[in-house]
Tab-separated table of C-alpha atoms in Angstrom:
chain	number	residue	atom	x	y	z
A	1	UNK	CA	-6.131	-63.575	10.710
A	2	UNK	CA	-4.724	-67.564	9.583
A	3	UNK	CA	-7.694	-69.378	12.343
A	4	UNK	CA	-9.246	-72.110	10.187
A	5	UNK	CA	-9.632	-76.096	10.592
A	6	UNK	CA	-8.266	-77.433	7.707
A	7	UNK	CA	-9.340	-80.771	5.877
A	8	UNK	CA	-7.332	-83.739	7.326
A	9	UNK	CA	-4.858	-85.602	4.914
A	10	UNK	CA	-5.640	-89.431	4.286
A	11	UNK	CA	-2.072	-90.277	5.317
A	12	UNK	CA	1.293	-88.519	6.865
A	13	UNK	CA	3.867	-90.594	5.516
A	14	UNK	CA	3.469	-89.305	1.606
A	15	UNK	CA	1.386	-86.651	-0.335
A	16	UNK	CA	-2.207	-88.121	0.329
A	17	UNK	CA	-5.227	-87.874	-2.264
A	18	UNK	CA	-7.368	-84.956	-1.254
A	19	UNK	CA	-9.650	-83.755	-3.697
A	20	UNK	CA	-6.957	-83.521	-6.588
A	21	UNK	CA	-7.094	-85.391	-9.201
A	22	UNK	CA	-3.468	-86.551	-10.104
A	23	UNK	CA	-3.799	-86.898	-13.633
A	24	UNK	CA	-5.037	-83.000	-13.953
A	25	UNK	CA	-2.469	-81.039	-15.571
A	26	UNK	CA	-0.589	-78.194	-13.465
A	27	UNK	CA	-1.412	-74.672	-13.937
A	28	UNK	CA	1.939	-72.815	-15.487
A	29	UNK	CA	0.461	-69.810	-16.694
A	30	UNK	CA	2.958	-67.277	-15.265
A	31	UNK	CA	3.400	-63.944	-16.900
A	32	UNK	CA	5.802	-63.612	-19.266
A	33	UNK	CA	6.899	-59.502	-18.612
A	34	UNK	CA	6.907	-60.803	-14.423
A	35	UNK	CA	9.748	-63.065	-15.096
A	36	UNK	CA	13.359	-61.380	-13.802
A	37	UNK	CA	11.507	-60.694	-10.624
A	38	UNK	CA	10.238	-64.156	-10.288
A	39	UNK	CA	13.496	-65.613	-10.581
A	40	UNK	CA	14.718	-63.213	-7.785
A	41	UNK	CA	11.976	-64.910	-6.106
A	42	UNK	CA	13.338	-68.189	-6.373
A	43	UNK	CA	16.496	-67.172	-5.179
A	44	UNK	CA	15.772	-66.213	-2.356
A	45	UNK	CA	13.421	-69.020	-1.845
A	46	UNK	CA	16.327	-71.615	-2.092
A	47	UNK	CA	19.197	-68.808	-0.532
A	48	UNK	CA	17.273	-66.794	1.870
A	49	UNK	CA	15.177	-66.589	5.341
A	50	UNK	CA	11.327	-65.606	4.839
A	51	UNK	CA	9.724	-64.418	8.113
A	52	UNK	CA	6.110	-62.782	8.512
A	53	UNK	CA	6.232	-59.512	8.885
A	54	UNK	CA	3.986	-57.529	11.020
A	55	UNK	CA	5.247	-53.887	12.677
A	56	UNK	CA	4.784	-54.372	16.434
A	57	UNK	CA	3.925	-50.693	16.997
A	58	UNK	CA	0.432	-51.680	14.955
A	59	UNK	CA	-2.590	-51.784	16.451
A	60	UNK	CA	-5.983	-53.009	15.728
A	61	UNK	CA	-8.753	-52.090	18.577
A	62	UNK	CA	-12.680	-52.339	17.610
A	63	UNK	CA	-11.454	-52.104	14.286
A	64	UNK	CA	-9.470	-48.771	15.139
A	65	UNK	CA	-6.025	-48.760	13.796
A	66	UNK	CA	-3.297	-47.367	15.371
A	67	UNK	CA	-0.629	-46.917	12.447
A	68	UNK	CA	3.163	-48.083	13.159
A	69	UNK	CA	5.568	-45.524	13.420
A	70	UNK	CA	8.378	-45.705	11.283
A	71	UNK	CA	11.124	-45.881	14.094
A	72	UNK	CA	9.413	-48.555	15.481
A	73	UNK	CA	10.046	-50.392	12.396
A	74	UNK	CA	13.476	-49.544	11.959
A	75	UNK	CA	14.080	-51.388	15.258
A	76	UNK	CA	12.160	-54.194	14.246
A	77	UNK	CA	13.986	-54.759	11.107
A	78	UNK	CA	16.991	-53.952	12.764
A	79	UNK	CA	15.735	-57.383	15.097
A	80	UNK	CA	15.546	-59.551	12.349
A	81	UNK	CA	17.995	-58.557	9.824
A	82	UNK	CA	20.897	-61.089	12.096
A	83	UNK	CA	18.917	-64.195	10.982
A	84	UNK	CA	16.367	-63.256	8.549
A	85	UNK	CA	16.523	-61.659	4.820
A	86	UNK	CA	13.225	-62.183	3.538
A	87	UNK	CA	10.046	-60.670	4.624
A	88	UNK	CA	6.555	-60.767	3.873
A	89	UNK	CA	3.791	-57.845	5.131
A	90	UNK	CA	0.212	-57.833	5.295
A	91	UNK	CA	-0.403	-54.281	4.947
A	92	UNK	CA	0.921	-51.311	2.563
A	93	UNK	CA	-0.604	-48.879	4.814
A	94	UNK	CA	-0.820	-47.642	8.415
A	95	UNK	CA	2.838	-46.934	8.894
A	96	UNK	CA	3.363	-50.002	6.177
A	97	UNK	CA	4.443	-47.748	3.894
A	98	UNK	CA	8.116	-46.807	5.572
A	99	UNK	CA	9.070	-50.614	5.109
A	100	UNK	CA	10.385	-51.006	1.740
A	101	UNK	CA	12.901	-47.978	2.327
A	102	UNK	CA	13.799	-48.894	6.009
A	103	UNK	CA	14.234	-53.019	4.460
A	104	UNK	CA	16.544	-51.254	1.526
A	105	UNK	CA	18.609	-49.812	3.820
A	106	UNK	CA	19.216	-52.963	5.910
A	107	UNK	CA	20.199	-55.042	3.183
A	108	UNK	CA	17.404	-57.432	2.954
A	109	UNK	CA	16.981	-59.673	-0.089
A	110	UNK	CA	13.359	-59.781	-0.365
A	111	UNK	CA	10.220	-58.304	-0.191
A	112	UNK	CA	6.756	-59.908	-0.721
A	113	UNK	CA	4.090	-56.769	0.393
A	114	UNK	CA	0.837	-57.763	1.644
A	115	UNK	CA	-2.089	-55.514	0.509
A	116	UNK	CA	-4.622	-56.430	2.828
A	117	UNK	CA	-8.161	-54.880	1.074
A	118	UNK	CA	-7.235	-55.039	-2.712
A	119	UNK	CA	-10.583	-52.663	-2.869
A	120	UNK	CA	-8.795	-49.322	-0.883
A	121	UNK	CA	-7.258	-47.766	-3.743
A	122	UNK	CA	-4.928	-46.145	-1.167
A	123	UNK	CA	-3.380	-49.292	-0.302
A	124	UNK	CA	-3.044	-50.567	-4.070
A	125	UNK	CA	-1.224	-47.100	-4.733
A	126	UNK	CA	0.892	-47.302	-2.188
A	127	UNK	CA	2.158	-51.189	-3.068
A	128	UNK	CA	2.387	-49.693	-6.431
A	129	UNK	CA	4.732	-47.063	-5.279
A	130	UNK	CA	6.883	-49.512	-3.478
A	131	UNK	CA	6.876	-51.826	-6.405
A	132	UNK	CA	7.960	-48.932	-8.700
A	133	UNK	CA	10.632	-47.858	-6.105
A	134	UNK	CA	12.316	-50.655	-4.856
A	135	UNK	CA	12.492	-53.128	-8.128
A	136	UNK	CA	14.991	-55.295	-6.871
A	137	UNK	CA	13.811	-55.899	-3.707
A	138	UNK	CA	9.797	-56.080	-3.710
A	139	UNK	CA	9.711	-59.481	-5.243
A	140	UNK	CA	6.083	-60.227	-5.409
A	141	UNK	CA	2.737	-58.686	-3.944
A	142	UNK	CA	-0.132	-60.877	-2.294
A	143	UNK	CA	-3.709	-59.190	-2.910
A	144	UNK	CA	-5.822	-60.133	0.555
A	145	UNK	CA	-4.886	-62.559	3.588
A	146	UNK	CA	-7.996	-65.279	3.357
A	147	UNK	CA	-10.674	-63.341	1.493
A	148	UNK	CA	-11.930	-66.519	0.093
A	149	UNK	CA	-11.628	-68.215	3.209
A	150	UNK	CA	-14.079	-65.607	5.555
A	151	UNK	CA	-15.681	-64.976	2.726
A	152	UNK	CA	-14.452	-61.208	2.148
A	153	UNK	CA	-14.245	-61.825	-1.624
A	154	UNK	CA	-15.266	-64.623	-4.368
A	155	UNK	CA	-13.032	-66.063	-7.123
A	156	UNK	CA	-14.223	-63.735	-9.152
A	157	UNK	CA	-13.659	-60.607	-7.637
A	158	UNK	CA	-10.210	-61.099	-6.729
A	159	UNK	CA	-9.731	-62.666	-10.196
A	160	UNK	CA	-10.719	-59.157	-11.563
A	161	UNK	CA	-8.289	-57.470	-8.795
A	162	UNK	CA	-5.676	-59.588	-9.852
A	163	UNK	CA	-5.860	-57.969	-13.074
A	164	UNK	CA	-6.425	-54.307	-12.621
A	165	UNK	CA	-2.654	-54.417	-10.410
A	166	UNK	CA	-1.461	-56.555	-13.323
A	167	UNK	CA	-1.965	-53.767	-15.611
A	168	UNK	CA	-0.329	-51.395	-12.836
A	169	UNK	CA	2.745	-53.875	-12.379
A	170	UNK	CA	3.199	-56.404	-15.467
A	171	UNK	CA	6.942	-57.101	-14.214
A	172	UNK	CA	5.601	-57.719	-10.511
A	173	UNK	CA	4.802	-61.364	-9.769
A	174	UNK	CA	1.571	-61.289	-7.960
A	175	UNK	CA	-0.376	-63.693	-5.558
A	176	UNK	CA	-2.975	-64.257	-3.071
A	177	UNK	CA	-2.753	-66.138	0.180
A	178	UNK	CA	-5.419	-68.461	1.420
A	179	UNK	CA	-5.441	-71.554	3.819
A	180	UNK	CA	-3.967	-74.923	1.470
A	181	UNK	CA	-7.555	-76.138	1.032
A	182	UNK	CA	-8.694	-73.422	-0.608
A	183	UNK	CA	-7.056	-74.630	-3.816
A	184	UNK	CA	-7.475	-78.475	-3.922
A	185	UNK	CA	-10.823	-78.317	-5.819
A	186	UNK	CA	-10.625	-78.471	-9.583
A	187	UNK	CA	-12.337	-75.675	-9.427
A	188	UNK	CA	-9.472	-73.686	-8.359
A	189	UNK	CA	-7.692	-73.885	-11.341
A	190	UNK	CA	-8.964	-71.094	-12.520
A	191	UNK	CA	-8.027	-68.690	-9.764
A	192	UNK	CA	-4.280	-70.809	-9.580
A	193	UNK	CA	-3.660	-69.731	-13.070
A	194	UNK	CA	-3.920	-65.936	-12.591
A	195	UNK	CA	-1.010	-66.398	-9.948
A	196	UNK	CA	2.749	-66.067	-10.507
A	197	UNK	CA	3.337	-67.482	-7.353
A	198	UNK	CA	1.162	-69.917	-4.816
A	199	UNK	CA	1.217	-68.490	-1.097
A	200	UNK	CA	-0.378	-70.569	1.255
A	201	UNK	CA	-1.131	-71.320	5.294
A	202	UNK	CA	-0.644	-74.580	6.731
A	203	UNK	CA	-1.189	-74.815	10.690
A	204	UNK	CA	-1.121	-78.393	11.668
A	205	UNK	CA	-2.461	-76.833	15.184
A	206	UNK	CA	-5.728	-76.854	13.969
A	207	UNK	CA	-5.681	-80.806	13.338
A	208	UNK	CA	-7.202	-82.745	15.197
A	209	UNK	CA	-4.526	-85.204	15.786
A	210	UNK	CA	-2.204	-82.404	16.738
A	211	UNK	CA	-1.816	-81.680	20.368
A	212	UNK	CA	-0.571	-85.352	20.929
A	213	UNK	CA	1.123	-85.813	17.937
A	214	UNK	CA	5.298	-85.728	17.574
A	215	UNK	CA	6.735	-82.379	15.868
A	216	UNK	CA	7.772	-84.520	13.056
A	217	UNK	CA	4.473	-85.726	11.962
A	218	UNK	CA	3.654	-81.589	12.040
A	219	UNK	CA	6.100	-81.306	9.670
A	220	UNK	CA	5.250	-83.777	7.124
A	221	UNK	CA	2.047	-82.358	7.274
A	222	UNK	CA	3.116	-79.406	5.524
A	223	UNK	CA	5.489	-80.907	3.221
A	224	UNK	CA	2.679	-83.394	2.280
A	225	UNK	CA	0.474	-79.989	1.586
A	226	UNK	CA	2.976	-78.871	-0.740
A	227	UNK	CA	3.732	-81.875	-2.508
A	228	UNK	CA	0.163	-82.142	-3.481
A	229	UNK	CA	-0.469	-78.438	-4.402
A	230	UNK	CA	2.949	-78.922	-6.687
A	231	UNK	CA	0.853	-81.484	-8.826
A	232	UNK	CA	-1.585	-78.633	-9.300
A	233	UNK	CA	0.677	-75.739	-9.661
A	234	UNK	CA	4.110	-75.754	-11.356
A	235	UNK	CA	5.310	-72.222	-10.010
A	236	UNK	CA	7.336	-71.467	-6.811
A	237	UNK	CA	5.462	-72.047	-3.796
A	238	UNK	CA	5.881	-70.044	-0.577
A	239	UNK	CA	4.404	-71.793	2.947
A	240	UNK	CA	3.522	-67.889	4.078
A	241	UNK	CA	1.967	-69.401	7.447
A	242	UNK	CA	2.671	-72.419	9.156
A	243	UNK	CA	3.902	-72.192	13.153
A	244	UNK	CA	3.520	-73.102	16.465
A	245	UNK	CA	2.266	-70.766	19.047
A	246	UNK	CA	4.448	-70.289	22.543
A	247	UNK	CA	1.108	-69.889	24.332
A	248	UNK	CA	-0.944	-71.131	26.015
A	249	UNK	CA	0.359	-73.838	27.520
A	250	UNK	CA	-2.980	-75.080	28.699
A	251	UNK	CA	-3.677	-75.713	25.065
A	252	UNK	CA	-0.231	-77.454	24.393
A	253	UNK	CA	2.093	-74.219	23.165
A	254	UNK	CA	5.287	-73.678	24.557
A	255	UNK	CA	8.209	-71.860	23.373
A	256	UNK	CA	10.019	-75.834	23.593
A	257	UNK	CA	7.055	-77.106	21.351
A	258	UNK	CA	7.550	-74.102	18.989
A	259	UNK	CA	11.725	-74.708	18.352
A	260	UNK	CA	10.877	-78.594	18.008
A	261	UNK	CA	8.795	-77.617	15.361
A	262	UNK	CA	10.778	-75.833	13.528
A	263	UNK	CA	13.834	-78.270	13.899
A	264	UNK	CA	11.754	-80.837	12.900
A	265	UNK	CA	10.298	-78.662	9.651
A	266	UNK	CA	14.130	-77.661	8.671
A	267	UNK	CA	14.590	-80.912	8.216
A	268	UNK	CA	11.643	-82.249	6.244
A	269	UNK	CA	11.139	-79.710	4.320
A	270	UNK	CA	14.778	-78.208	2.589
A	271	UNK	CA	14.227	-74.986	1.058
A	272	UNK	CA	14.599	-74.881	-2.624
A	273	UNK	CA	13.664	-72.358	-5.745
A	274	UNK	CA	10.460	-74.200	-6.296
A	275	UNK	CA	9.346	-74.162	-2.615
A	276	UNK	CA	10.168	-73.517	0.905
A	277	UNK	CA	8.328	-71.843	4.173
A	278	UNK	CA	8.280	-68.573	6.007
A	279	UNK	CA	8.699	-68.563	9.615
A	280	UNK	CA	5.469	-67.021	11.150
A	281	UNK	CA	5.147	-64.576	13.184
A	282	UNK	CA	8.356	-62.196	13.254
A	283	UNK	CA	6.969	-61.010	16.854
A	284	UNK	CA	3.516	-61.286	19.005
A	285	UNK	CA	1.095	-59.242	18.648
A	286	UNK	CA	-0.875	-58.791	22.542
A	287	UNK	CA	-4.051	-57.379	20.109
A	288	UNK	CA	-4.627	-60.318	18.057
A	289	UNK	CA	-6.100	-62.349	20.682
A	290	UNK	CA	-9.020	-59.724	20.309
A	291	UNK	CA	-9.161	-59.907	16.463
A	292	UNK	CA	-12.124	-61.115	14.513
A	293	UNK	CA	-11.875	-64.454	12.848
A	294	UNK	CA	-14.474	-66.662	10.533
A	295	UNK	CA	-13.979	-69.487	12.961
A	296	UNK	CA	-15.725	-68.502	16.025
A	297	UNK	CA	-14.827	-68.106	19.632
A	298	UNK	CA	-11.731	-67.318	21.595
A	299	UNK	CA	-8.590	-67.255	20.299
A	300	UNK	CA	-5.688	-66.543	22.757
A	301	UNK	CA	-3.298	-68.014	20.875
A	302	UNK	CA	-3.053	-65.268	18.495
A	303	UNK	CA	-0.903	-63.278	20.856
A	304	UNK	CA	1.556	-65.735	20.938
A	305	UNK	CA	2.816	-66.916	17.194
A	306	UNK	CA	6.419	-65.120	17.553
A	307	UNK	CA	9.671	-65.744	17.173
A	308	UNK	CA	10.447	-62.640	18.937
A	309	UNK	CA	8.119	-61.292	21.605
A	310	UNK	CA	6.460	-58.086	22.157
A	311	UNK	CA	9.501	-56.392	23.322
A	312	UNK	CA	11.670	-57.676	20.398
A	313	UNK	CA	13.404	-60.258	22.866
A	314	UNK	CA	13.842	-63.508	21.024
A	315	UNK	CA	12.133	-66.872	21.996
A	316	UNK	CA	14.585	-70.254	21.537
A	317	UNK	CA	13.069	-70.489	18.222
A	318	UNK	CA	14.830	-67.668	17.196
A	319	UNK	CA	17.884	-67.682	19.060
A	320	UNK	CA	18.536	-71.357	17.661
A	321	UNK	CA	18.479	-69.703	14.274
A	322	UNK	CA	22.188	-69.525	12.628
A	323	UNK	CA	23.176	-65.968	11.873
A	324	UNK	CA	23.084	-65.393	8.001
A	325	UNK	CA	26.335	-65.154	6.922
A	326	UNK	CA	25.811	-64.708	2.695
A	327	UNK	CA	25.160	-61.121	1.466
A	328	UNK	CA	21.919	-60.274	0.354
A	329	UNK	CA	20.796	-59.369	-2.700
A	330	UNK	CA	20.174	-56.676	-3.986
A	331	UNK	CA	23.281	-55.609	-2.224
C-alpha cells in the first residue's frame, strides 16, 4: 500500500532543493463552488486529530476481500473517538460504506473518504452518496492511494477522473494521494492544479540514513517535504502517511521507536490550517504483510504500522496521546 524508496533530500536542517525550481509559481487553482468545505478542512487541520483509517474486520487474501462488518466499525470508531476526530479511509466499499453514518454519530469532525479504484463506478457512487449525506462532515475525497506511483494510472487518466467526480461533487474538495516525490517535477503542475487539497506519504523508514538516525532528524524530514511542496502548492496540505512501524524489531521498529517519533514530529511540525499530518495506521492490519506492492520483496512491516493493535489495544503511541477535550464539529 505506502512501500516506496523515496528520493533523499540534499540537507535535513532546512527545505533542500530537489527538483523544484524555487522561482516557479505555486499552483492555487482551487475550486471556487468547493470552498465552505475546504475551510472546514482547514479547521480541522489546525483544531483536530487526523488518523488513517482502515476497518480492522477487512480483509484482503489473493486479492479476495472480506468486507468489514459494520459493528466491527462501530467499535473501532468507538477506539479512536477518545483521542482522535479526524479520519481518513481508503475505501468507500466493502463494509466502507457504514463509516460516514457510524463517524456522524460519534461526533467526529472530519472525514476525508478514500476511493481506492476511481474506475468502479460502485465505489465513486457510493463516495458520492456519503458526500451528499454527510455535508458537514466528509470534508474532502482522495481518488486512488499511489496509482501514479505502481503505475495503476497516468496523469492523465486520473486528471480526467478528477473531473468526472468534480461534476458529481463541485462543493467537495477533492485530491489524490501519492508518495512526496511524485509531485516535485515541473511536470506535476499540471496534475497539482486539478487538486483542492495536496495529500501526500512521507516514510523516512525507507531512507537510507534511517535506521541509525535520531527521531528528530525523521521528523524534519517530513517537515522539510512539506516546506518544499508549499513552494509548489499554495493549498492546505495533509501528511496522509508518515509513521513508524512497531515491528520488526530486527529491522529497527519498536513500539519505543514509534512514540519517539511521534514526540519528536509534534514538535517539529505544529499543526496549522495550511498543513499538518495524520497519524498512520489507526490499527495493524496481520494481512498486509501479504499485500502486493511495486517495490518488490517481503514486507513484514506492513502488519505493524498501528497505533492500536489488532485487538484495538493501544500501543504507547497512542496511549501518550492527550484525550481531546474541544467539541467537534459538526456537533
Amino acid at each position: 500500500m505506502i512501500r516506496f524508496i523515496a528520493l533523499a533530500l540534499a540537507t535535513l536542517g532546512a527545505a533542500a532543493d530537489c527538483g523544484l525550481s524555487a522561482a516557479a509559481q505555486a499552483v492555487c487553482n482551487h475550486d471556487p463552488a468547493a470552498a465552505p468545505a475546504l475551510a472546514r478542512l482547514r479547521a480541522a487541520l489546525a483544531r483536530g486529530r487526523f488518523v488513517a483509517y482502515q476497518p480492522t474486520s477487512l480483509q484482503v487474501t489473493n486479492g479476495r476481500v472480506t468486507p468489514a462488518d459494520a459493528a466491527s466499525i462501530r467499535a473501532d470508531l468507538a477506539t479512536l473517538r477518545p483521542r482522535f476526530d479526524s479520519l481518513i479511509t481508503y475505501d468507500a466499499v466493502h463494509g466502507a460504506e457504514n463509516i460516514p453514518s457510524i463517524a456522524a454519530s460519534l461526533k467526529f469532525r472530519a472525514l476525508i473518504i478514500g476511493v481506492w479504484n476511481p474506475l468502479d463506478e460502485a465505489e465513486l457512487n457510493a463516495a458520492t452518496d456519503a458526500a451528499r449525506s454527510y455535508p458537514r462532515l466528509v470534508v474532502g475525497v482522495s481518488l486512488g492511494n499511489e496509482l501514479l506511483f505502481s503505475r495503476r494510472s497516468d496523469p492523465q487518466a486520473l486528471g480526467v477522473a478528477i473531473a468526472r467526480l468534480r461534476a458529481r461533487l463541485p462543493h467537495t474538495p477533492l485530491s489524490t494521494t501519492e508518495p512526496f516525490h511524485i509531485y516535485y517535477p515541473e511536470s506535476a503542475a499540471a496534475l497539482l492544479g486539478e487538486l483542492d487539497f495536496l495529500l501526500i506519504n512521507v516514510h523516512p523508514i525507507f531512507q537510507p540514513w534511517f535506521r541509525d538516525a535520531p527521531d528528530s532528524t525523521a521528523a524534519q524530514f517530513v517537515l522539510n517535504v512539506v516546506m518544499k511542496l508549499a513552494q509548489s502548492y499554495c493549498g492546505p496540505i495533509l501528511v496522509r502517511e508518515t509513521g513508524v512501524p512497531t515491528a520488526p524489531a530486527s529491522a529497527g521498529f519498536t513500539e519505543a521507536r514509534q512514540a519517539s517519533f511521534y514526540r519528536q514530529l509534534r514538535q517539529h511540525f505544529p499543526a496549522n490550517s495550511d498543513r499538518a499530518f495524520a497519524y498512520f495506521a489507526a490499527f495493524d492490519a496481520p494481512w498486509r504483510s501479504e499485500d502486493a506492492s511495486p517495490v518488490p520483496g517481503p514486507h513484514p512491516e506492513e502488519s505493524h504500522w498501528g497505533l492500536y493493535d489488532a485487538a484495538r489495544h493501544a500501543k504507547p503511541a497512542a496511549r501518550q496521546l492527550p484525550p481531546l477535550t474541544s467539541p467537534p464539529t459538526p456537533p
